[in-house]
mmCIF file of C-alpha atoms in Angstrom:
data_model
loop_
_atom_site.group_PDB
_atom_site.id
_atom_site.type_symbol
_atom_site.label_atom_id
_atom_site.label_comp_id
_atom_site.label_asym_id
_atom_site.label_seq_id
_atom_site.Cartn_x
_atom_site.Cartn_y
_atom_site.Cartn_z
ATOM 1 C CA UNK A 1 218.467 -7.466 45.690
ATOM 2 C CA UNK A 2 215.177 -9.922 45.199
ATOM 3 C CA UNK A 3 215.475 -11.479 47.991
ATOM 4 C CA UNK A 4 216.305 -8.843 50.484
ATOM 5 C CA UNK A 5 213.076 -6.958 48.644
ATOM 6 C CA UNK A 6 211.145 -10.192 48.454
ATOM 7 C CA UNK A 7 208.440 -8.117 51.556
ATOM 8 C CA UNK A 8 208.826 -4.929 49.250
ATOM 9 C CA UNK A 9 207.235 -6.646 46.303
ATOM 10 C CA UNK A 10 204.294 -8.078 47.911
ATOM 11 C CA UNK A 11 202.755 -5.906 50.767
ATOM 12 C CA UNK A 12 204.545 -1.990 49.783
ATOM 13 C CA UNK A 13 202.830 0.463 48.136
ATOM 14 C CA UNK A 14 206.121 2.648 46.295
ATOM 15 C CA UNK A 15 206.836 5.824 44.153
ATOM 16 C CA UNK A 16 209.458 7.627 43.210
ATOM 17 C CA UNK A 17 209.214 11.629 44.782
ATOM 18 C CA UNK A 18 211.779 13.520 43.199
ATOM 19 C CA UNK A 19 213.193 15.455 46.186
ATOM 20 C CA UNK A 20 214.993 14.420 49.705
ATOM 21 C CA UNK A 21 211.878 12.582 52.273
ATOM 22 C CA UNK A 22 212.830 14.673 55.294
ATOM 23 C CA UNK A 23 210.502 12.925 57.351
ATOM 24 C CA UNK A 24 207.243 10.944 57.735
ATOM 25 C CA UNK A 25 204.410 10.859 59.526
ATOM 26 C CA UNK A 26 200.601 8.894 59.598
ATOM 27 C CA UNK A 27 197.338 10.607 60.248
ATOM 28 C CA UNK A 28 195.569 9.569 62.938
ATOM 29 C CA UNK A 29 192.898 6.869 61.727
ATOM 30 C CA UNK A 30 196.242 5.200 60.209
ATOM 31 C CA UNK A 31 195.176 5.233 57.096
ATOM 32 C CA UNK A 32 196.907 8.365 55.318
ATOM 33 C CA UNK A 33 200.605 8.433 55.665
ATOM 34 C CA UNK A 34 202.655 11.700 54.625
ATOM 35 C CA UNK A 35 206.113 12.153 53.459
ATOM 36 C CA UNK A 36 207.561 16.292 54.480
ATOM 37 C CA UNK A 37 210.116 16.859 51.567
ATOM 38 C CA UNK A 38 212.551 18.600 50.901
ATOM 39 C CA UNK A 39 210.812 20.473 47.938
ATOM 40 C CA UNK A 40 208.584 21.911 50.080
ATOM 41 C CA UNK A 41 205.419 19.358 49.454
ATOM 42 C CA UNK A 42 203.874 17.528 51.317
ATOM 43 C CA UNK A 43 203.402 13.773 50.038
ATOM 44 C CA UNK A 44 200.300 12.015 50.978
ATOM 45 C CA UNK A 45 199.507 8.225 50.488
ATOM 46 C CA UNK A 46 196.482 7.086 50.589
ATOM 47 C CA UNK A 47 194.799 3.419 50.296
ATOM 48 C CA UNK A 48 197.644 3.159 47.239
ATOM 49 C CA UNK A 49 197.038 6.355 45.555
ATOM 50 C CA UNK A 50 199.645 9.043 46.203
ATOM 51 C CA UNK A 51 198.948 13.025 46.013
ATOM 52 C CA UNK A 52 201.270 16.240 46.156
ATOM 53 C CA UNK A 53 200.259 19.445 48.349
ATOM 54 C CA UNK A 54 202.379 22.854 47.998
ATOM 55 C CA UNK A 55 203.154 23.400 51.797
ATOM 56 C CA UNK A 56 206.388 25.566 51.755
ATOM 57 C CA UNK A 57 208.446 27.782 49.963
ATOM 58 C CA UNK A 58 211.362 26.212 50.653
ATOM 59 C CA UNK A 59 211.636 22.730 52.716
ATOM 60 C CA UNK A 60 209.405 21.081 54.901
ATOM 61 C CA UNK A 61 211.674 20.723 57.934
ATOM 62 C CA UNK A 62 209.830 18.725 60.194
ATOM 63 C CA UNK A 63 206.209 16.914 60.414
ATOM 64 C CA UNK A 64 203.864 15.785 63.206
ATOM 65 C CA UNK A 65 200.204 14.096 63.150
ATOM 66 C CA UNK A 66 197.898 16.581 63.966
ATOM 67 C CA UNK A 67 196.340 16.657 67.597
ATOM 68 C CA UNK A 68 192.813 17.385 66.510
ATOM 69 C CA UNK A 69 191.545 17.500 63.304
ATOM 70 C CA UNK A 70 192.366 14.867 60.552
ATOM 71 C CA UNK A 71 195.816 15.844 59.345
ATOM 72 C CA UNK A 72 199.064 16.819 59.652
ATOM 73 C CA UNK A 73 201.372 19.982 61.367
ATOM 74 C CA UNK A 74 204.639 20.912 59.487
ATOM 75 C CA UNK A 75 207.011 23.596 59.721
ATOM 76 C CA UNK A 76 209.224 25.056 57.318
ATOM 77 C CA UNK A 77 212.519 27.082 56.579
ATOM 78 C CA UNK A 78 209.735 30.071 55.604
ATOM 79 C CA UNK A 79 209.441 30.343 59.087
ATOM 80 C CA UNK A 80 205.804 29.063 58.759
ATOM 81 C CA UNK A 81 203.735 26.613 61.061
ATOM 82 C CA UNK A 82 201.072 25.021 59.031
ATOM 83 C CA UNK A 83 198.243 22.745 59.359
ATOM 84 C CA UNK A 84 197.557 20.220 56.655
ATOM 85 C CA UNK A 85 193.840 18.349 56.029
ATOM 86 C CA UNK A 86 193.970 15.051 54.238
ATOM 87 C CA UNK A 87 192.140 17.059 51.132
ATOM 88 C CA UNK A 88 195.345 19.127 50.633
ATOM 89 C CA UNK A 89 193.498 22.523 53.029
ATOM 90 C CA UNK A 90 196.423 24.420 54.212
ATOM 91 C CA UNK A 91 195.623 26.136 57.266
ATOM 92 C CA UNK A 92 198.473 29.212 58.503
ATOM 93 C CA UNK A 93 199.273 28.145 62.385
ATOM 94 C CA UNK A 94 201.675 30.879 63.272
ATOM 95 C CA UNK A 95 204.730 32.650 60.980
ATOM 96 C CA UNK A 96 208.233 33.067 62.831
ATOM 97 C CA UNK A 97 209.327 35.227 60.091
ATOM 98 C CA UNK A 98 212.983 34.211 58.646
ATOM 99 C CA UNK A 99 213.602 31.878 62.050
ATOM 100 C CA UNK A 100 212.665 28.419 60.159
ATOM 101 C CA UNK A 101 210.450 25.875 62.341
ATOM 102 C CA UNK A 102 213.217 23.169 62.850
ATOM 103 C CA UNK A 103 210.380 20.913 65.213
ATOM 104 C CA UNK A 104 206.967 20.505 65.652
ATOM 105 C CA UNK A 105 205.747 17.999 68.101
ATOM 106 C CA UNK A 106 201.678 17.388 68.837
ATOM 107 C CA UNK A 107 200.045 15.799 71.693
ATOM 108 C CA UNK A 108 196.428 14.258 71.571
ATOM 109 C CA UNK A 109 195.097 13.624 74.366
ATOM 110 C CA UNK A 110 192.421 15.216 77.181
ATOM 111 C CA UNK A 111 193.961 17.923 76.803
ATOM 112 C CA UNK A 112 195.759 18.438 72.812
ATOM 113 C CA UNK A 113 198.518 19.625 72.549
ATOM 114 C CA UNK A 114 200.748 21.223 69.596
ATOM 115 C CA UNK A 115 204.430 22.664 69.650
ATOM 116 C CA UNK A 116 206.768 24.515 67.051
ATOM 117 C CA UNK A 117 210.495 25.315 68.024
ATOM 118 C CA UNK A 118 211.813 28.269 65.943
ATOM 119 C CA UNK A 119 215.135 29.710 67.119
ATOM 120 C CA UNK A 120 215.773 29.530 71.069
ATOM 121 C CA UNK A 121 211.813 29.457 71.594
ATOM 122 C CA UNK A 122 209.186 26.774 71.890
ATOM 123 C CA UNK A 123 205.867 27.386 71.218
ATOM 124 C CA UNK A 124 202.955 25.685 72.879
ATOM 125 C CA UNK A 125 199.309 25.867 71.479
ATOM 126 C CA UNK A 126 196.306 24.160 72.506
ATOM 127 C CA UNK A 127 194.349 21.393 70.063
ATOM 128 C CA UNK A 128 192.660 24.491 68.090
ATOM 129 C CA UNK A 129 196.120 26.293 67.299
ATOM 130 C CA UNK A 130 195.455 29.124 69.299
ATOM 131 C CA UNK A 131 199.337 30.501 71.156
ATOM 132 C CA UNK A 132 199.494 29.312 74.680
ATOM 133 C CA UNK A 133 203.090 30.756 75.759
ATOM 134 C CA UNK A 134 206.460 30.487 74.597
ATOM 135 C CA UNK A 135 209.201 29.403 76.769
ATOM 136 C CA UNK A 136 213.199 30.853 76.396
ATOM 137 C CA UNK A 137 215.574 28.943 76.010
ATOM 138 C CA UNK A 138 219.447 30.054 76.034
ATOM 139 C CA UNK A 139 220.109 28.577 72.411
ATOM 140 C CA UNK A 140 218.685 27.295 69.755
ATOM 141 C CA UNK A 141 216.153 24.667 69.983
ATOM 142 C CA UNK A 142 217.223 20.944 68.550
ATOM 143 C CA UNK A 143 214.688 18.639 69.476
ATOM 144 C CA UNK A 144 211.231 18.695 71.521
ATOM 145 C CA UNK A 145 209.137 15.492 73.356
ATOM 146 C CA UNK A 146 206.297 15.535 74.975
ATOM 147 C CA UNK A 147 206.156 12.759 77.475
ATOM 148 C CA UNK A 148 203.810 10.208 77.396
ATOM 149 C CA UNK A 149 200.403 12.390 79.528
ATOM 150 C CA UNK A 150 201.485 15.712 77.572
ATOM 151 C CA UNK A 151 202.005 16.784 81.262
ATOM 152 C CA UNK A 152 205.862 18.253 80.405
ATOM 153 C CA UNK A 153 207.544 19.437 77.218
ATOM 154 C CA UNK A 154 211.537 18.496 77.278
ATOM 155 C CA UNK A 155 213.596 20.638 74.791
ATOM 156 C CA UNK A 156 217.150 20.088 74.065
ATOM 157 C CA UNK A 157 219.793 22.784 73.292
ATOM 158 C CA UNK A 158 223.483 23.353 73.624
ATOM 159 C CA UNK A 159 224.213 22.134 76.995
ATOM 160 C CA UNK A 160 221.587 20.127 78.108
ATOM 161 C CA UNK A 161 217.628 19.845 78.418
ATOM 162 C CA UNK A 162 214.909 21.974 79.875
ATOM 163 C CA UNK A 163 211.975 19.720 81.079
ATOM 164 C CA UNK A 164 208.958 21.936 81.162
ATOM 165 C CA UNK A 165 205.674 21.793 83.112
ATOM 166 C CA UNK A 166 202.669 22.764 79.515
ATOM 167 C CA UNK A 167 200.246 23.498 82.144
ATOM 168 C CA UNK A 168 202.325 25.674 84.504
ATOM 169 C CA UNK A 169 201.944 29.213 83.613
ATOM 170 C CA UNK A 170 205.903 29.231 84.798
ATOM 171 C CA UNK A 171 209.060 30.771 83.113
ATOM 172 C CA UNK A 172 211.635 28.816 84.999
ATOM 173 C CA UNK A 173 212.089 24.861 83.237
ATOM 174 C CA UNK A 174 214.280 22.501 84.958
ATOM 175 C CA UNK A 175 217.411 22.540 83.273
ATOM 176 C CA UNK A 176 219.786 19.380 83.093
ATOM 177 C CA UNK A 177 222.341 20.281 82.905
ATOM 178 C CA UNK A 178 225.906 18.346 80.390
ATOM 179 C CA UNK A 179 228.284 20.312 78.652
ATOM 180 C CA UNK A 180 228.457 20.367 74.793
ATOM 181 C CA UNK A 181 225.828 20.181 71.940
ATOM 182 C CA UNK A 182 222.822 18.051 72.172
ATOM 183 C CA UNK A 183 220.864 17.332 68.729
ATOM 184 C CA UNK A 184 217.892 15.262 70.196
ATOM 185 C CA UNK A 185 216.027 14.440 72.975
ATOM 186 C CA UNK A 186 213.160 11.277 74.336
ATOM 187 C CA UNK A 187 211.438 11.127 77.038
ATOM 188 C CA UNK A 188 211.176 7.885 78.485
ATOM 189 C CA UNK A 189 207.537 6.409 78.812
ATOM 190 C CA UNK A 190 207.204 5.899 82.472
ATOM 191 C CA UNK A 191 208.625 9.475 82.986
ATOM 192 C CA UNK A 192 211.805 7.476 84.611
ATOM 193 C CA UNK A 193 214.979 9.365 82.426
ATOM 194 C CA UNK A 194 215.558 12.290 79.704
ATOM 195 C CA UNK A 195 217.408 11.111 76.942
ATOM 196 C CA UNK A 196 219.582 13.602 74.241
ATOM 197 C CA UNK A 197 221.937 12.807 71.611
ATOM 198 C CA UNK A 198 224.672 14.619 70.987
ATOM 199 C CA UNK A 199 227.037 16.169 68.189
ATOM 200 C CA UNK A 200 229.980 13.885 69.284
ATOM 201 C CA UNK A 201 229.162 10.001 68.938
ATOM 202 C CA UNK A 202 227.377 9.437 71.623
ATOM 203 C CA UNK A 203 223.994 10.435 74.112
ATOM 204 C CA UNK A 204 223.184 11.321 77.606
ATOM 205 C CA UNK A 205 220.710 11.188 79.716
ATOM 206 C CA UNK A 206 219.412 11.867 83.453
ATOM 207 C CA UNK A 207 217.071 10.220 85.438
ATOM 208 C CA UNK A 208 213.823 10.928 86.886
ATOM 209 C CA UNK A 209 213.440 12.542 89.501
ATOM 210 C CA UNK A 210 216.836 11.912 90.661
ATOM 211 C CA UNK A 211 218.469 13.878 88.062
ATOM 212 C CA UNK A 212 221.623 10.877 87.808
ATOM 213 C CA UNK A 213 223.818 10.988 84.863
ATOM 214 C CA UNK A 214 223.964 8.147 82.176
ATOM 215 C CA UNK A 215 226.859 8.108 79.378
ATOM 216 C CA UNK A 216 225.998 6.335 76.145
ATOM 217 C CA UNK A 217 229.341 6.106 74.017
ATOM 218 C CA UNK A 218 231.414 4.093 71.706
ATOM 219 C CA UNK A 219 229.649 5.026 68.156
ATOM 220 C CA UNK A 220 231.174 5.264 65.231
ATOM 221 C CA UNK A 221 228.856 7.974 64.004
ATOM 222 C CA UNK A 222 226.440 10.584 65.314
ATOM 223 C CA UNK A 223 222.828 8.910 66.728
ATOM 224 C CA UNK A 224 220.661 10.772 64.150
ATOM 225 C CA UNK A 225 217.661 8.557 65.233
ATOM 226 C CA UNK A 226 216.454 7.470 68.774
ATOM 227 C CA UNK A 227 213.518 6.371 70.758
ATOM 228 C CA UNK A 228 211.701 4.412 73.398
ATOM 229 C CA UNK A 229 210.135 1.006 73.256
ATOM 230 C CA UNK A 230 206.614 0.993 74.129
ATOM 231 C CA UNK A 231 207.416 -0.510 77.391
ATOM 232 C CA UNK A 232 210.401 1.584 78.465
ATOM 233 C CA UNK A 233 212.754 -1.491 78.388
ATOM 234 C CA UNK A 234 215.252 -0.635 75.675
ATOM 235 C CA UNK A 235 216.033 2.201 73.975
ATOM 236 C CA UNK A 236 216.950 2.042 69.730
ATOM 237 C CA UNK A 237 219.282 4.274 68.921
ATOM 238 C CA UNK A 238 220.853 4.523 65.333
ATOM 239 C CA UNK A 239 224.552 5.272 65.027
ATOM 240 C CA UNK A 240 226.249 2.173 64.393
ATOM 241 C CA UNK A 241 226.159 -0.480 62.005
ATOM 242 C CA UNK A 242 223.755 -2.659 64.540
ATOM 243 C CA UNK A 243 220.894 -1.541 66.232
ATOM 244 C CA UNK A 244 222.482 -0.045 69.110
ATOM 245 C CA UNK A 245 219.366 -1.462 71.842
ATOM 246 C CA UNK A 246 220.394 0.229 75.650
ATOM 247 C CA UNK A 247 218.328 -1.733 78.281
ATOM 248 C CA UNK A 248 216.662 0.812 81.082
ATOM 249 C CA UNK A 249 215.490 -2.002 83.092
ATOM 250 C CA UNK A 250 218.099 -4.017 85.879
ATOM 251 C CA UNK A 251 220.484 -0.993 86.887
ATOM 252 C CA UNK A 252 220.363 -0.170 83.100
ATOM 253 C CA UNK A 253 221.747 1.227 80.898
ATOM 254 C CA UNK A 254 224.851 2.202 83.192
ATOM 255 C CA UNK A 255 226.793 -1.000 84.003
ATOM 256 C CA UNK A 256 224.620 -2.794 81.376
ATOM 257 C CA UNK A 257 226.541 -3.533 77.575
ATOM 258 C CA UNK A 258 223.911 -3.045 74.921
ATOM 259 C CA UNK A 259 222.224 -5.053 72.631
ATOM 260 C CA UNK A 260 223.028 -5.504 68.993
ATOM 261 C CA UNK A 261 221.053 -6.306 66.412
ATOM 262 C CA UNK A 262 220.955 -6.790 62.543
ATOM 263 C CA UNK A 263 224.388 -6.636 61.388
ATOM 264 C CA UNK A 264 223.892 -4.119 58.242
ATOM 265 C CA UNK A 265 226.032 -2.844 55.490
ATOM 266 C CA UNK A 266 225.877 0.634 56.748
ATOM 267 C CA UNK A 267 225.276 2.774 59.236
ATOM 268 C CA UNK A 268 222.340 3.106 61.003
ATOM 269 C CA UNK A 269 220.162 6.157 60.114
ATOM 270 C CA UNK A 270 216.558 6.306 61.169
ATOM 271 C CA UNK A 271 214.525 4.143 64.287
ATOM 272 C CA UNK A 272 211.380 3.886 64.705
ATOM 273 C CA UNK A 273 210.085 1.699 67.475
ATOM 274 C CA UNK A 274 206.329 -0.423 66.807
ATOM 275 C CA UNK A 275 203.762 1.437 68.519
ATOM 276 C CA UNK A 276 202.476 -1.984 70.414
ATOM 277 C CA UNK A 277 205.098 -4.526 70.767
ATOM 278 C CA UNK A 278 208.635 -4.919 71.527
ATOM 279 C CA UNK A 279 209.681 -4.152 67.638
ATOM 280 C CA UNK A 280 211.359 -1.554 65.706
ATOM 281 C CA UNK A 281 212.129 -1.080 62.336
ATOM 282 C CA UNK A 282 216.083 0.537 61.076
ATOM 283 C CA UNK A 283 216.690 2.039 58.019
ATOM 284 C CA UNK A 284 220.746 1.731 57.362
ATOM 285 C CA UNK A 285 222.587 4.894 55.015
ATOM 286 C CA UNK A 286 222.721 2.199 52.058
ATOM 287 C CA UNK A 287 219.045 2.192 51.405
ATOM 288 C CA UNK A 288 218.723 -1.574 53.534
ATOM 289 C CA UNK A 289 215.810 -1.465 55.477
ATOM 290 C CA UNK A 290 215.098 -4.026 58.831
ATOM 291 C CA UNK A 291 212.563 -4.798 61.153
ATOM 292 C CA UNK A 292 213.718 -6.396 64.551
ATOM 293 C CA UNK A 293 211.818 -8.591 67.174
ATOM 294 C CA UNK A 294 213.939 -7.451 70.447
ATOM 295 C CA UNK A 295 212.272 -10.949 72.205
ATOM 296 C CA UNK A 296 213.370 -13.185 69.681
ATOM 297 C CA UNK A 297 216.380 -10.907 68.163
ATOM 298 C CA UNK A 298 214.939 -12.092 64.624
ATOM 299 C CA UNK A 299 215.843 -10.038 61.957
ATOM 300 C CA UNK A 300 213.585 -9.536 58.586
ATOM 301 C CA UNK A 301 214.974 -7.449 55.983
ATOM 302 C CA UNK A 302 212.406 -5.331 54.029
ATOM 303 C CA UNK A 303 214.163 -3.249 51.251
ATOM 304 C CA UNK A 304 217.460 -4.240 50.316
ATOM 305 C CA UNK A 305 220.214 -1.461 49.785
ATOM 306 C CA UNK A 306 220.720 0.972 46.468
ATOM 307 C CA UNK A 307 218.179 3.580 46.438
ATOM 308 C CA UNK A 308 219.564 6.482 48.541
ATOM 309 C CA UNK A 309 219.829 6.300 52.928
ATOM 310 C CA UNK A 310 216.928 5.941 54.400
ATOM 311 C CA UNK A 311 216.171 9.539 55.588
ATOM 312 C CA UNK A 312 211.786 8.653 56.789
ATOM 313 C CA UNK A 313 210.568 6.298 58.918
ATOM 314 C CA UNK A 314 207.393 6.148 60.686
ATOM 315 C CA UNK A 315 204.315 3.531 61.769
ATOM 316 C CA UNK A 316 200.661 4.245 61.582
ATOM 317 C CA UNK A 317 199.372 4.005 65.180
ATOM 318 C CA UNK A 318 198.432 0.420 65.311
ATOM 319 C CA UNK A 319 201.458 -0.701 63.689
ATOM 320 C CA UNK A 320 200.078 -2.519 61.114
ATOM 321 C CA UNK A 321 201.770 -0.055 57.992
ATOM 322 C CA UNK A 322 205.569 1.132 58.292
ATOM 323 C CA UNK A 323 206.303 4.247 56.174
ATOM 324 C CA UNK A 324 209.873 5.112 54.647
ATOM 325 C CA UNK A 325 211.910 7.569 52.099
ATOM 326 C CA UNK A 326 215.451 8.448 50.786
ATOM 327 C CA UNK A 327 217.681 10.977 50.614
ATOM 328 C CA UNK A 328 216.718 9.939 46.725
ATOM 329 C CA UNK A 329 212.963 10.441 46.957
ATOM 330 C CA UNK A 330 212.308 6.511 47.524
ATOM 331 C CA UNK A 331 209.244 5.743 49.241
ATOM 332 C CA UNK A 332 207.217 3.678 50.272
ATOM 333 C CA UNK A 333 204.060 1.915 52.372
ATOM 334 C CA UNK A 334 204.406 -1.740 53.421
ATOM 335 C CA UNK A 335 201.377 -2.940 55.235
ATOM 336 C CA UNK A 336 201.728 -5.878 57.766
ATOM 337 C CA UNK A 337 198.021 -6.327 58.256
ATOM 338 C CA UNK A 338 197.420 -8.878 54.946
ATOM 339 C CA UNK A 339 198.146 -12.903 55.917
#
């Protein structure tokens, strides 16, 4: 235990937050990390100091970086979409009645955007929080993701995913169909594929623009977290006792075996890919937290098991800090910038 905690003890700033940590996210400067909590609060960590903001009545279900203002976007099971400043100020962007705001996403490019999923609708806003339009789906939206240029947004739902152009007024998306319950979505950094997680222990994908199907299966548990590395060469996934990486080069992933790194004592629950390099962090249901260098196939332990399953994981924009939280409320921010 002491060996596995060496990096956390040397470089970490930790706190016991007293509630389930649902998500983590850094602000645009990378100096403040927010933790979305099951008790409705947003906990902020800045330069070793921790504070609490009462945000939602009920759990904070979703969290994203604000695309324009310093701060964050949150969604809750009280049906509210909020902007929260670094000082703790709260602005209500929208209210959706009894529908939970399960997912939020933001894009901070030339034309800033933010999005929120509530029930069967995906609501699109400009950077000021003004409504642009509501995008209807055949069933509850279970995941959303902007592409790297903010031109498209994908939504997962039952029997597949829908791909929308953000600047278009068309109410007809490109439909990517595959029978079953899809529970999350990611878009390749170069826009070459859309991938969804499934209710069963598998992922499904479609190449773009062709729409050819890709099937990634064999997991012992559901893949609750996944994402592409910065280059798009690898799709890193949870759901196994190792970090499973599917190759998106050389004709992969179909017909190619995945790379597996970092055998853990349990099942990987959260994956966070580094924003600048081919490095990723993986948190396990035992509380073990690892960092993996894909090229070197090198594993570095950050935090040992015993503090609850890792349920929140995020890098800051430069990749100098890593934040994590657990189901029991233990949270930490690890500083990799110091030599």
